[in-house]
Amino acid sequence: MNKSDQLLSNLKSAPIIAILRGVTPDKVLEVGDLLVSAGVRVIEVPLNSPDAFVSIKALRDHLSPDITVGAGTVLMLADVENIAKAGAEICISPNLDLEVVLAAQKLGLISIPGIATSSEFFEAYKHGVRTMKLFPFSNLGVSFMKAFYTANLKKLR
């Protein structure tokens, strides 16, 4: 199963991405094991966490290959190569930075940029992105998501 199919399968199984913000490498395996035992299938380590690359590598080396491990808060082009080396499978960003998206794709990562407008959605889509996050969702809300779906996503089906 390819990474994209695995991610979608994992999210169907448990529609949540556990974000391990602030978890240190000495605790990350314990937390990862607890999450997996609770049914979580996708784990994100934000790059603003302590020693994030070490934590990503530890999780990827320790957890079953069918668990998706990724990096969040990926803002810099240089970080994309580092997360790939650490074994991340997904590259989650709070914004749409096409340099980050294209670098992630080139390295075989699934890029999940944050979008907040139709223009950002279509720009990402045009560049092969098929998984995105509405960000910041707290500012956009469910009514925005419904209107966004009606105006944009239905047309692509």
XYZ file of C-alpha atoms in Angstrom:
157
model
C 0.000 0.000 0.000
C 1.436 3.412 -0.910
C 1.808 6.214 1.662
C -1.254 8.110 0.484
C -3.511 5.048 0.610
C -2.090 4.141 4.030
C -2.760 7.644 5.354
C -6.360 7.605 4.116
C -6.907 4.103 5.482
C -5.494 5.162 8.846
C -7.684 8.253 8.975
C -10.780 6.203 8.096
C -9.924 3.808 10.899
C -9.388 6.602 13.436
C -10.154 10.087 12.065
C -7.616 11.926 14.178
C -4.014 13.056 13.905
C -2.362 13.020 17.321
C -0.101 16.054 17.653
C 2.758 15.461 20.087
C 3.523 19.120 20.736
C 6.217 19.566 23.356
C 6.835 15.847 23.911
C 10.536 15.167 24.439
C 12.395 12.250 22.819
C 12.729 10.448 26.163
C 8.909 10.304 26.436
C 7.889 10.004 22.789
C 7.901 6.200 22.515
C 5.779 5.799 25.629
C 3.284 8.368 24.336
C 3.317 6.821 20.850
C 2.643 3.342 22.228
C -0.251 4.626 24.353
C -1.791 6.396 21.363
C -1.483 3.356 19.115
C -2.964 1.093 21.808
C -5.901 3.550 21.980
C -6.442 3.196 18.218
C -4.631 6.263 16.874
C -3.054 5.539 13.468
C -1.479 8.906 12.529
C 1.033 10.749 14.715
C 2.518 14.193 14.074
C 5.548 15.686 15.799
C 5.582 19.480 15.349
C 8.997 20.883 14.532
C 8.652 23.420 17.334
C 8.860 20.530 19.820
C 12.161 19.723 21.559
C 14.466 17.650 19.319
C 11.631 16.955 16.885
C 13.797 15.140 14.319
C 15.030 12.742 17.027
C 11.428 12.058 18.090
C 10.264 11.466 14.518
C 13.093 9.003 13.899
C 12.456 7.204 17.190
C 8.745 6.827 16.423
C 9.317 5.684 12.866
C 11.923 3.120 13.953
C 9.772 1.856 16.830
C 6.202 1.803 15.532
C 4.680 -0.597 13.047
C 5.052 0.490 9.401
C 1.270 0.736 9.070
C 1.224 3.657 11.540
C 1.727 6.992 9.753
C 4.374 9.214 11.345
C 4.912 12.776 10.234
C 6.126 16.236 11.005
C 4.062 19.342 11.628
C 4.747 23.057 11.611
C 7.063 22.533 8.633
C 7.898 26.063 7.497
C 11.391 25.883 5.996
C 12.660 24.183 2.892
C 15.661 22.830 4.824
C 13.333 21.108 7.286
C 11.728 19.016 4.541
C 14.965 17.145 3.873
C 15.552 16.670 7.606
C 12.093 15.222 8.235
C 12.506 12.871 5.272
C 15.846 11.668 6.686
C 14.160 11.108 10.056
C 11.560 8.891 8.385
C 8.520 11.162 8.289
C 5.840 10.211 5.796
C 3.744 13.359 5.997
C 4.776 17.011 5.934
C 2.155 19.218 7.581
C 2.387 22.992 7.317
C 0.189 25.772 8.665
C 0.412 27.583 5.329
C 0.702 26.997 1.602
C 4.367 27.368 0.660
C 4.820 25.817 -2.773
C 8.567 25.387 -2.282
C 7.883 23.252 0.794
C 5.092 21.352 -1.000
C 7.210 20.561 -4.056
C 10.264 19.583 -2.000
C 8.143 17.221 0.100
C 6.606 15.654 -2.988
C 10.032 15.241 -4.598
C 11.203 13.330 -1.515
C 8.118 11.086 -1.527
C 6.357 12.745 1.395
C 2.677 13.590 1.508
C 2.449 17.354 1.791
C -0.513 18.622 3.818
C -0.488 22.415 3.691
C -2.819 24.697 5.560
C -5.249 26.646 3.417
C -7.749 29.368 4.265
C -9.064 30.494 0.870
C -10.332 29.055 -2.382
C -7.290 30.514 -4.137
C -4.929 28.620 -1.835
C -6.966 25.443 -2.312
C -6.826 25.586 -6.106
C -3.137 26.531 -6.139
C -2.332 23.533 -3.950
C -4.590 21.268 -6.005
C -2.938 22.433 -9.222
C 0.388 21.291 -7.739
C -0.832 17.787 -6.924
C -1.853 18.279 -3.302
C -4.877 16.135 -2.463
C -4.865 16.372 1.321
C -5.109 19.810 2.928
C -6.141 21.270 6.236
C -8.298 24.312 6.841
C -6.135 26.484 9.040
C -6.736 28.080 11.394
C -9.981 26.152 11.704
C -10.954 28.007 14.866
C -11.233 31.203 12.799
C -12.919 29.535 9.824
C -15.410 27.166 11.453
C -17.926 24.612 10.264
C -20.039 27.077 8.256
C -16.947 28.070 6.247
C -16.085 24.402 5.697
C -19.601 23.636 4.404
C -19.614 26.652 2.082
C -16.096 25.845 0.902
C -17.133 22.273 0.090
C -20.240 23.371 -1.777
C -18.425 26.045 -3.785
C -15.219 24.160 -4.551
C -14.882 20.493 -3.781
C -18.084 19.237 -5.383
C -16.818 20.586 -8.712
C -13.758 18.355 -8.599
C -15.688 15.095 -8.166
